[in-house]
Coordinates of C-alpha atoms and ligand atoms in Angstrom, one line a residue:
Chain A
X182 CA -20.2 20.5 -17.2
X183 CA -22.0 17.3 -16.3
X184 CA -20.2 14.1 -16.7
X185 CA -21.4 10.5 -16.4
X186 CA -19.3 8.7 -13.8
X187 CA -18.2 5.0 -14.1
X188 CA -16.8 4.1 -10.7
X189 CA -15.7 0.5 -11.7
X190 CA -16.0 -2.6 -9.6
X191 CA -13.0 -1.9 -7.4
X192 CA -14.8 1.3 -6.1
X193 CA -17.1 -1.0 -4.2
X194 CA -14.3 -2.9 -2.4
X195 CA -10.6 -2.7 -2.7
X196 CA -10.6 0.9 -4.0
X197 CA -13.2 2.6 -2.0
X198 CA -10.8 5.2 -0.9
X199 CA -10.2 6.1 -4.5
X200 CA -13.9 6.3 -5.3
X201 CA -14.7 8.4 -2.2
X202 CA -11.9 10.9 -2.7
X203 CA -12.5 11.1 -6.5
X204 CA -16.0 12.3 -5.7
X205 CA -14.9 14.7 -2.9
X206 CA -12.3 16.3 -5.2
X207 CA -14.7 16.5 -8.2
X208 CA -17.3 18.3 -6.0
X209 CA -14.7 20.7 -4.7
X210 CA -13.7 21.5 -8.3
X211 CA -17.2 22.0 -9.4
X212 CA -17.3 18.9 -11.7
X213 CA -20.8 17.4 -11.7
X214 CA -20.6 13.6 -11.7
X215 CA -23.7 11.5 -12.4
X216 CA -23.1 7.8 -11.8
X217 CA -24.2 5.6 -14.7
X218 CA -27.3 3.9 -13.4
X219 CA -26.9 0.1 -13.1
X220 CA -23.5 0.0 -14.7
X221 CA -21.8 -3.3 -15.2
X222 CA -18.2 -4.6 -14.9
X223 CA -15.9 -3.5 -17.8
X224 CA -14.4 -7.0 -18.0
X225 CA -11.0 -5.7 -16.8
X226 CA -8.2 -7.5 -18.7
X227 CA -9.9 -10.8 -18.5
X228 CA -13.0 -10.8 -20.7
X229 CA -11.1 -9.9 -23.9
X230 CA -8.9 -13.0 -23.6
X231 CA -11.9 -15.4 -23.6
X232 CA -14.3 -14.1 -26.1
X233 CA -14.0 -10.8 -27.8
X234 CA -17.5 -9.9 -29.0
X235 CA -19.2 -10.4 -25.6
X236 CA -16.3 -8.3 -24.2
X237 CA -17.1 -5.5 -26.5
X238 CA -20.9 -5.8 -25.8
X239 CA -20.2 -5.8 -22.0
X240 CA -18.4 -2.4 -22.3
X241 CA -20.8 -1.0 -24.9
X242 CA -23.7 -1.5 -22.5
X243 CA -22.1 1.1 -20.1
X244 CA -21.6 3.5 -23.0
X245 CA -25.2 3.0 -24.1
X246 CA -26.5 3.7 -20.6
X247 CA -24.3 6.8 -20.3
X248 CA -25.7 8.1 -23.6
X249 CA -29.2 7.4 -22.5
X250 CA -28.6 9.6 -19.4
X251 CA -27.8 12.4 -21.7
X252 CA -24.1 12.8 -21.1
X253 CA -21.5 12.9 -23.8
X254 CA -18.5 12.3 -21.7
X255 CA -17.9 9.6 -19.1
X256 CA -15.2 9.9 -16.4
X257 CA -13.5 6.8 -15.1
X258 CA -11.0 7.0 -12.3
X259 CA -9.7 3.5 -13.0
X260 CA -7.2 3.3 -15.8
X261 CA -8.2 -0.2 -16.9
X262 CA -11.9 0.9 -17.1
X263 CA -10.9 4.1 -18.9
X264 CA -8.9 2.1 -21.5
X265 CA -11.7 -0.4 -22.1
X266 CA -14.3 2.2 -22.5
X267 CA -12.1 4.2 -24.9
X268 CA -11.0 1.2 -26.9
X269 CA -14.5 -0.1 -27.4
X270 CA -15.8 3.3 -28.5
X271 CA -12.9 3.8 -30.9
X272 CA -12.9 0.3 -32.4
X273 CA -16.6 0.4 -33.0
X274 CA -16.0 3.7 -34.9
X275 CA -13.2 2.2 -36.9
X276 CA -14.8 -1.1 -37.8
X277 CA -18.3 -1.0 -39.1
X278 CA -18.8 -4.7 -38.9
X279 CA -17.9 -4.7 -35.3
X280 CA -20.3 -1.8 -34.7
X281 CA -23.2 -3.5 -36.2
X282 CA -22.4 -6.8 -34.3
X283 CA -22.2 -5.0 -31.1
X284 CA -25.4 -3.1 -31.7
X285 CA -27.2 -6.3 -32.8
X286 CA -26.1 -7.7 -29.4
X287 CA -27.2 -4.5 -27.5
X288 CA -30.5 -4.7 -29.2
X289 CA -31.3 -7.9 -27.3
X290 CA -31.3 -5.7 -24.3
X291 CA -33.2 -2.8 -26.0
X292 CA -30.1 -0.6 -26.1
X293 CA -28.1 0.9 -28.8
X294 CA -24.9 2.9 -29.1
X295 CA -23.4 5.2 -31.6
X296 CA -19.7 5.3 -31.6
X297 CA -18.2 8.6 -30.8
X298 CA -21.3 9.8 -28.8
X299 CA -19.8 9.1 -25.4
X300 CA -16.1 10.1 -25.0
X301 CA -14.3 8.2 -22.2
X302 CA -12.1 10.4 -20.0
X303 CA -9.7 9.6 -17.2
X304 CA -10.3 11.5 -14.1
X305 CA -6.8 12.8 -14.1
X306 CA -7.2 14.1 -17.7
X307 CA -10.4 16.0 -16.8
X308 CA -8.8 17.5 -13.7
X309 CA -5.6 18.6 -15.4
X310 CA -6.9 19.5 -18.9
X311 CA -10.4 20.7 -18.2
X312 CA -10.2 22.2 -14.8
X313 CA -6.5 22.8 -15.3
X314 CA -3.5 22.2 -13.0
X315 CA -3.1 26.0 -12.4
X316 CA -6.7 26.4 -11.4
X317 CA -6.3 23.5 -9.0
X318 CA -3.1 25.0 -7.5
X319 CA -4.9 28.2 -7.0
X320 CA -7.4 26.4 -4.7
X321 CA -4.6 24.9 -2.6
X322 CA -5.0 25.9 1.1
X323 CA -2.5 23.5 2.6
X324 CA 0.4 22.9 0.3
X325 CA 2.1 19.5 0.4
X326 CA 5.4 21.3 1.1
X327 CA 8.1 19.1 2.6
X328 CA 6.8 15.9 0.9
X329 CA 8.6 14.1 -1.9
X330 CA 6.0 12.4 -4.0
X331 CA 6.8 10.0 -6.8
X332 CA 4.2 10.0 -9.6
X333 CA 3.5 6.6 -10.9
X334 CA 1.1 6.5 -13.9
X335 CA 1.1 2.9 -14.7
X336 CA 0.7 1.6 -18.2
X337 CA -2.7 2.8 -19.3
X338 CA -2.4 6.6 -19.1
X339 CA -1.5 7.6 -22.6
X340 CA -1.8 4.0 -24.0
X341 CA -2.8 2.2 -26.1
X342 CA -2.7 5.2 -28.5
X343 CA -4.0 8.7 -28.7
X344 CA -4.4 9.0 -25.0
X345 CA -4.3 12.3 -23.1
X346 CA -0.6 12.2 -22.2
X347 CA 2.7 11.0 -23.7
X348 CA 3.0 7.3 -24.0
X349 CA 6.5 7.1 -22.6
X350 CA 7.0 10.2 -20.6
X351 CA 3.7 11.5 -19.2
X352 CA 3.6 14.8 -17.3
X353 CA 0.1 15.4 -16.1
X354 CA 0.5 14.0 -12.7
X355 CA 4.0 15.6 -12.3
X356 CA 2.4 18.9 -13.0
X357 CA -0.5 18.4 -10.7
X358 CA 1.6 17.3 -7.7
X359 CA 4.0 20.2 -8.2
X360 CA 1.0 22.5 -8.2
X361 CA 0.0 21.0 -4.9
X362 CA 3.4 22.0 -3.5
X363 CA 5.1 18.7 -3.3
X364 CA 8.6 17.9 -4.5
X365 CA 8.4 15.7 -7.6
X366 CA 11.5 13.8 -8.7
X367 CA 12.0 12.4 -12.2
X368 CA 10.8 8.9 -12.0
X369 CA 12.0 7.0 -15.1
X370 CA 9.6 4.1 -14.4
X371 CA 6.6 6.3 -14.3
X372 CA 4.8 4.5 -17.1
X373 CA 6.0 1.0 -16.6
X374 CA 3.5 -1.8 -15.9
X375 CA 2.6 -2.7 -12.3
X376 CA 2.3 -6.4 -13.4
X377 CA -1.5 -6.3 -13.8
X378 CA -3.1 -9.7 -12.9
X379 CA 0.3 -11.4 -12.8
X380 CA 0.3 -11.0 -8.9
X381 CA -2.5 -13.6 -9.0
X382 CA -1.4 -15.9 -11.7
X383 CA 2.4 -15.7 -11.7
X384 CA 3.4 -14.2 -8.5
X385 CA 7.2 -14.5 -9.0
X386 CA 7.1 -12.5 -12.2
X387 CA 4.9 -9.8 -10.6
X388 CA 7.0 -9.5 -7.4
X389 CA 10.1 -8.8 -9.5
X390 CA 8.3 -6.0 -11.4
X391 CA 6.9 -4.4 -8.2
X392 CA 10.3 -4.5 -6.5
X393 CA 11.9 -2.5 -9.3
X394 CA 9.2 0.1 -9.1
X395 CA 9.3 0.5 -5.3
X396 CA 13.1 0.4 -5.1
X397 CA 13.5 3.3 -7.5
X398 CA 11.0 5.4 -5.7
X399 CA 12.7 4.7 -2.4
X400 CA 16.1 5.6 -3.9
X401 CA 14.6 8.9 -5.0
X402 CA 13.6 9.7 -1.4
X403 CA 9.9 9.3 -1.9
X404 CA 7.6 9.7 1.1
X405 CA 4.9 8.0 -1.0
X406 CA 4.1 6.8 -4.5
X407 CA 1.1 8.5 -6.0
X408 CA -1.1 6.5 -8.3
X409 CA -4.1 6.9 -10.5
X410 CA -5.3 3.4 -10.8
X411 CA -6.8 0.8 -8.4
X412 CA -4.8 -2.1 -9.9
X413 CA -1.5 -0.2 -9.4
X414 CA -2.5 0.6 -5.8
X415 CA -3.4 -3.0 -5.1
X416 CA -0.4 -4.5 -6.5
X417 CA 2.2 -2.0 -4.9
X418 CA 0.5 -1.8 -1.6
X419 CA -1.1 -5.2 -0.9
X420 CA 1.8 -7.3 -2.2
X421 CA 4.5 -5.1 -0.6
X422 CA 4.7 -7.3 2.6
X423 CA 5.0 -10.5 0.5
X424 CA 7.7 -8.8 -1.7
X425 CA 9.6 -7.9 1.4
X426 CA 9.6 -11.5 2.7
X427 CA 10.5 -12.8 -0.7
X428 CA 13.4 -10.6 -1.4
X429 CA 14.4 -9.9 2.2
X430 CA 13.7 -6.1 1.7
X431 CA 12.1 -3.7 4.2
X432 CA 10.3 -1.3 2.1
X433 CA 7.5 0.7 3.8
X434 CA 6.4 2.8 0.9
X435 CA 2.8 4.2 1.2
X436 CA 0.8 4.0 -2.0
X437 CA -1.7 6.7 -2.2
X438 CA -4.2 8.0 -4.8
X439 CA -3.7 11.4 -6.3
X440 CA -7.2 12.2 -5.3
X441 CA -6.3 11.6 -1.6
X442 CA -3.3 14.0 -1.9
X443 CA -5.4 16.6 -3.8
X444 CA -8.0 16.5 -1.1
X445 CA -5.4 17.1 1.6
X446 CA -4.0 20.1 -0.2
X447 CA -7.5 21.5 -0.8
X448 CA -8.0 21.5 2.9
X449 CA -10.0 18.4 3.6
X450 CA -9.3 16.5 6.9
X451 CA -6.9 13.6 6.5
X452 CA -9.1 11.5 8.8
X453 CA -11.8 11.6 6.1
X454 CA -9.7 10.5 3.3
X455 CA -9.4 6.8 4.0
X456 CA -5.7 6.7 4.2
X457 CA -6.1 3.8 6.7
X458 CA -7.3 1.5 3.8
X459 CA -3.7 1.2 2.7
X460 CA -1.9 -1.9 4.1
X461 CA 1.3 0.0 4.2
X462 CA 0.6 2.8 6.7
X463 CA 0.5 6.4 5.4
X464 CA 0.8 7.8 8.8
X465 CA 4.5 8.6 8.8
X466 CA 4.1 10.5 5.6
X467 CA 1.2 12.5 7.0
X468 CA 3.1 13.2 10.2
X469 CA 6.0 14.4 8.2
X470 CA 3.8 16.7 6.3
X471 CA 2.1 18.1 9.4
X472 CA 5.4 18.6 11.0
X473 CA 6.7 20.5 8.0
X474 CA 3.5 22.6 8.1
X475 CA 3.8 23.3 11.8
X476 CA 7.3 24.7 11.4
X477 CA 7.1 26.5 8.1
X478 CA 10.3 27.1 6.3
X479 CA 11.7 30.6 6.6
X480 CA 10.5 32.6 3.7
X481 CA 12.6 31.7 0.8
X482 CA 16.0 33.4 0.9
X483 CA 17.2 35.3 -2.1
X484 CA 18.8 33.0 -4.5
X485 CA 22.5 32.7 -4.1
X486 CA 22.8 33.2 -7.9
X487 CA 21.5 36.7 -7.6
X488 CA 23.9 39.5 -8.2
X489 CA 25.4 40.8 -5.0
X490 CA 24.1 44.1 -3.7
X491 CA 26.6 46.8 -4.7
X492 CA 28.3 48.3 -1.6
X493 CA 27.5 51.8 -1.1
X494 CA 30.4 54.0 -2.1
X495 CA 30.9 55.8 1.2
X496 CA 31.0 52.4 3.0
X497 CA 29.0 54.1 5.7
X498 CA 26.0 52.7 7.3
X499 CA 22.9 52.8 5.3
X500 CA 20.5 52.8 8.2
Chain B
X36 CA 1.3 -16.8 -50.2
X37 CA -2.2 -18.3 -49.6
X38 CA -3.0 -18.7 -46.0
X39 CA -4.8 -21.5 -44.4
X40 CA -7.8 -19.6 -42.9
X41 CA -7.9 -22.1 -40.0
X42 CA -4.2 -21.7 -39.1
X43 CA -3.3 -19.4 -36.1
X44 CA -2.0 -16.9 -38.6
X45 CA -5.1 -17.1 -40.8
X46 CA -7.4 -16.6 -37.8
X47 CA -5.5 -13.7 -36.5
X48 CA -5.9 -12.0 -39.9
X49 CA -9.5 -12.8 -40.6
X50 CA -11.0 -12.6 -37.1
X51 CA -9.1 -9.8 -35.3
X52 CA -9.8 -6.2 -36.2
X53 CA -6.4 -4.9 -37.3
X54 CA -5.0 -8.4 -37.3
X55 CA -3.9 -8.1 -40.9
X56 CA -1.2 -5.7 -39.9
X57 CA 0.6 -8.7 -38.5
X58 CA 1.7 -9.5 -42.1
X59 CA 4.0 -6.3 -41.9
X60 CA 6.0 -7.4 -38.9
X61 CA 9.7 -6.5 -39.4
X62 CA 11.0 -8.8 -36.7
X63 CA 12.7 -5.8 -35.3
X64 CA 12.3 -7.0 -31.6
X65 CA 11.0 -3.8 -30.2
X66 CA 8.0 -5.6 -28.7
X67 CA 10.1 -8.3 -26.8
X68 CA 12.5 -5.7 -25.6
X69 CA 9.8 -3.5 -24.2
X70 CA 7.8 -6.3 -22.5
X71 CA 7.8 -6.3 -18.8
X72 CA 7.1 -10.0 -18.7
X73 CA 9.5 -10.7 -21.5
X74 CA 12.3 -12.5 -19.3
X75 CA 9.7 -15.0 -18.0
X76 CA 8.1 -15.8 -21.5
X77 CA 9.3 -18.9 -23.2
X78 CA 9.3 -17.1 -26.5
X79 CA 9.3 -13.3 -26.9
X80 CA 6.5 -11.7 -28.9
X81 CA 8.8 -11.2 -31.8
X82 CA 9.8 -14.8 -31.8
X83 CA 6.3 -15.9 -31.4
X84 CA 5.3 -13.9 -34.5
X85 CA 8.0 -15.6 -36.5
X86 CA 6.7 -18.9 -35.4
X87 CA 3.1 -17.9 -36.3
X88 CA 4.3 -17.0 -39.7
X89 CA 6.2 -20.2 -40.1
X90 CA 3.0 -22.2 -39.2
X91 CA 4.3 -23.7 -36.0
X92 CA 0.8 -23.6 -34.6
X93 CA 1.0 -26.2 -32.0
X94 CA 4.1 -24.8 -30.4
X95 CA 2.6 -21.3 -30.6
X96 CA -0.5 -22.3 -28.8
X97 CA 1.3 -24.1 -26.1
X98 CA 3.5 -21.2 -25.4
X99 CA 3.2 -19.2 -22.2
X100 CA 4.0 -15.9 -23.9
X101 CA 0.3 -14.6 -24.2
X102 CA -0.6 -15.8 -20.7
X103 CA 2.2 -13.8 -19.3
X104 CA 1.1 -10.8 -21.2
X105 CA -0.3 -8.2 -18.7
X106 CA -1.9 -6.1 -21.5
X107 CA 0.2 -3.1 -20.8
X108 CA 0.2 -2.0 -24.4
X109 CA 3.9 -0.9 -24.4
X110 CA 4.7 -3.1 -27.3
X111 CA 1.6 -1.8 -29.2
X112 CA 2.6 1.9 -28.9
X113 CA 6.3 1.1 -29.7
X114 CA 5.8 -1.2 -32.7
X115 CA 7.0 0.7 -35.7
X116 CA 4.4 -1.2 -37.9
X117 CA 1.5 -0.3 -35.6
X118 CA 0.6 -4.0 -35.1
X119 CA -2.1 -4.4 -32.4
X120 CA 0.1 -6.7 -30.4
X121 CA -1.9 -6.7 -27.2
X122 CA -5.0 -7.6 -29.0
X123 CA -3.1 -10.5 -30.8
X124 CA -2.2 -11.7 -27.3
X125 CA -5.8 -11.7 -26.4
X126 CA -6.6 -13.6 -29.5
X127 CA -4.0 -16.2 -29.0
X128 CA -5.4 -16.9 -25.5
X129 CA -8.8 -17.3 -27.1
X130 CA -7.4 -19.7 -29.7
X131 CA -5.4 -21.7 -27.1
X132 CA -8.5 -22.2 -25.0
X133 CA -10.5 -23.4 -28.0
X134 CA -7.8 -25.8 -29.0
X135 CA -7.6 -27.0 -25.4
X136 CA -3.8 -26.3 -25.5
X137 CA -3.0 -24.4 -22.4
X138 CA -0.7 -25.1 -19.5
X139 CA -1.7 -22.4 -17.2
X140 CA -4.0 -21.5 -14.4
X141 CA -4.7 -18.1 -16.0
X142 CA -7.6 -19.6 -17.9
X143 CA -9.4 -20.5 -14.8
X144 CA -8.6 -17.2 -13.3
X145 CA -10.1 -15.4 -16.3
X146 CA -13.1 -17.8 -16.5
X147 CA -13.9 -17.5 -12.8
X148 CA -13.8 -13.7 -13.3
X149 CA -16.1 -13.8 -16.2
X150 CA -18.5 -16.2 -14.4
X151 CA -18.9 -13.5 -11.7
X152 CA -19.5 -10.8 -14.3
X153 CA -22.1 -12.9 -16.2
X154 CA -23.9 -13.8 -13.0
X155 CA -23.8 -10.6 -11.1
X156 CA -22.8 -7.9 -13.7
X157 CA -20.0 -6.9 -11.4
X158 CA -16.6 -8.3 -10.6
X159 CA -16.3 -10.0 -7.1
X160 CA -12.8 -9.8 -5.8
X161 CA -13.3 -11.9 -2.8
X162 CA -15.0 -14.7 -4.6
X163 CA -12.4 -14.6 -7.3
X164 CA -9.5 -14.9 -4.8
X165 CA -11.1 -17.7 -2.8
X166 CA -12.4 -19.8 -5.7
X167 CA -9.3 -19.4 -7.7
X168 CA -6.9 -20.2 -4.9
X169 CA -8.9 -23.1 -3.5
X170 CA -8.8 -24.7 -6.9
X171 CA -5.3 -24.0 -7.8
X172 CA -3.1 -23.0 -4.9
X173 CA -4.5 -24.4 -1.7
X174 CA -1.1 -23.6 -0.1
X175 CA -0.7 -20.3 -2.0
X176 CA -4.1 -19.6 -0.7
X177 CA -3.0 -20.0 2.9
X178 CA -0.2 -17.6 2.2
X179 CA -2.8 -15.2 0.9
X180 CA -4.7 -15.6 4.1
X181 CA -3.1 -12.8 6.1
X182 CA -3.3 -10.5 3.2
X183 CA -7.0 -11.1 2.7
X184 CA -7.6 -10.7 6.4
X185 CA -5.7 -7.4 6.3
X186 CA -7.9 -6.2 3.4
X187 CA -11.1 -7.4 5.1
X188 CA -10.2 -5.5 8.3
X189 CA -9.8 -2.4 6.2
X190 CA -13.1 -2.8 4.5
X191 CA -11.4 -3.5 1.2
X192 CA -13.1 -6.8 0.5
X193 CA -16.7 -7.5 0.3
X194 CA -17.8 -10.9 1.4
X195 CA -20.8 -10.7 -0.9
X196 CA -21.0 -9.8 -4.5
X197 CA -23.0 -6.9 -5.7
X198 CA -25.7 -7.8 -8.3
X199 CA -26.8 -5.2 -10.9
X200 CA -30.6 -4.8 -11.4
X201 CA -30.7 -5.6 -15.0
X202 CA -28.8 -8.9 -14.9
X203 CA -31.3 -10.5 -17.3
X204 CA -30.9 -7.7 -19.9
X205 CA -27.1 -8.1 -19.5
X206 CA -27.2 -11.8 -20.0
X207 CA -29.4 -11.3 -23.1
X208 CA -26.9 -9.0 -24.6
X209 CA -24.0 -11.3 -23.8
X210 CA -25.7 -14.4 -25.1
X211 CA -26.6 -12.6 -28.2
X212 CA -23.0 -11.5 -28.6
X213 CA -21.8 -15.0 -28.2
X214 CA -24.2 -16.2 -30.8
X215 CA -23.0 -13.6 -33.3
X216 CA -19.4 -14.3 -32.5
X217 CA -19.9 -18.0 -33.1
X218 CA -21.5 -17.5 -36.5
X219 CA -18.8 -14.9 -37.6
Ligands
SF4_707 S1 7.7 -4.5 -32.6 FE1 6.3 -4.8 -34.2 S2 7.5 -5.0 -36.1 FE2 8.9 -5.2 -34.4 S3 9.0 -7.4 -34.1 FE3 7.3 -6.7 -32.7 S4 5.5 -6.9 -33.9 FE4 7.1 -7.1 -35.3
SF4_708 S1 1.0 -5.8 -23.9 FE1 1.7 -7.8 -23.3 S2 3.1 -8.5 -24.8 FE2 2.9 -6.2 -25.0 S3 4.6 -5.4 -23.7 FE3 2.8 -5.5 -22.5 S4 2.9 -7.5 -21.4 FE4 4.3 -7.6 -23.2

């Protein structure tokens, strides 16, 4: 199926690793992505606070352009973009007055949008629920065995409501990472917020939130935290140093995108997956994985729980 | 009870889609208890809603509660009354700006961000960081220096904004939306 693709502004700068690996993984899974031509910013969490109708119109322009390209679903890898696209589409459907106001604004740019005609999908949703985690795991050529990966969903997957996963205890990313061969601990902060823009306007608040997230992952023995949103990546990775000097901690937790880990497992070269964009180096995690791969674990021994083999009656040698 | 349509409460109910649900707030406290920024807010969302209902508009609009809201929607999905709390937080920011009652840098952060979107059609992270920090935290900006450099050296910050082709079309749409919003 052909999808419209909405990269989001961070794809061009801070999250180019996510954009690149999203496209690589999509191609490997046979998902056809067509970038929305001349898309604009979704307004992130800023525009709605200043003025709501222009914020709706801003997002609706992207939906209108996606519809004009003949697609009925748009994939966004960024959770904030995904939530904005979805929210605007749904609110326009729920509130006729809003719908007509937004369309009146769009008409000033010769565009129009019918609510419900372009469905917003998060990339993780399409990969796990359309392609399917099982189908992905069948394509794995280099399992992520030996790595403990903590799935961190952030707050937007499954929220505000009617998302594609549970609002409190999402499972999609857990299933995906297990299918790639990694060890996936239960991470109780999986859907907590990363602090969003608080890193920039109220750093103290944000650093406290981030510390809690990384601390629990470290206690669970994580080799990396795996994210599905550029904002989560930015906050956890870029502010990790500052957090360490603020609290006197020494975390070195790589924060990687699920698409990077998928690409690895699907056999793509680590050198092409932009791991070096992370401020906290992913090198140690990759080396550990490669070492585990080079000395594969002996084939799984029979479970100790299995019933003991009965002794042959004659006690003699059975060959 | 008749509501003053110009009060904070009245405006939430009349201007915000779903805002009328605020009338059904039970004061159960689920929102405040769930909020990641709760400990740093001067009033929890629950308390703020009580103040709104009591008509303490001035104090409400001077509160830092909604500025510390990170739009995570946890309160919204947990609220037993399905009150669109996150949207109410957005609306309160909007009202505080209009009333000129705000005590935070967050407004400038948002406005700088929006300025870029309106001029280029895209967000501009480097410009946002530099403009915002130069204006508000010259020293904080210095602390950010090494971080920005690290990002630059990894190709994660563009020094120039990207501009979409149809900037004019976008501005026409946004101007029209502002016009409609103002007449609403
Ligand atoms: S969770 Fe909902 S009902 Fe409970 S106090 Fe908050 S807004 Fe009111
Ligand atoms: S949406 Fe805002 S108010 Fe609600 S829990 Fe998240 S940060 Fe707190």
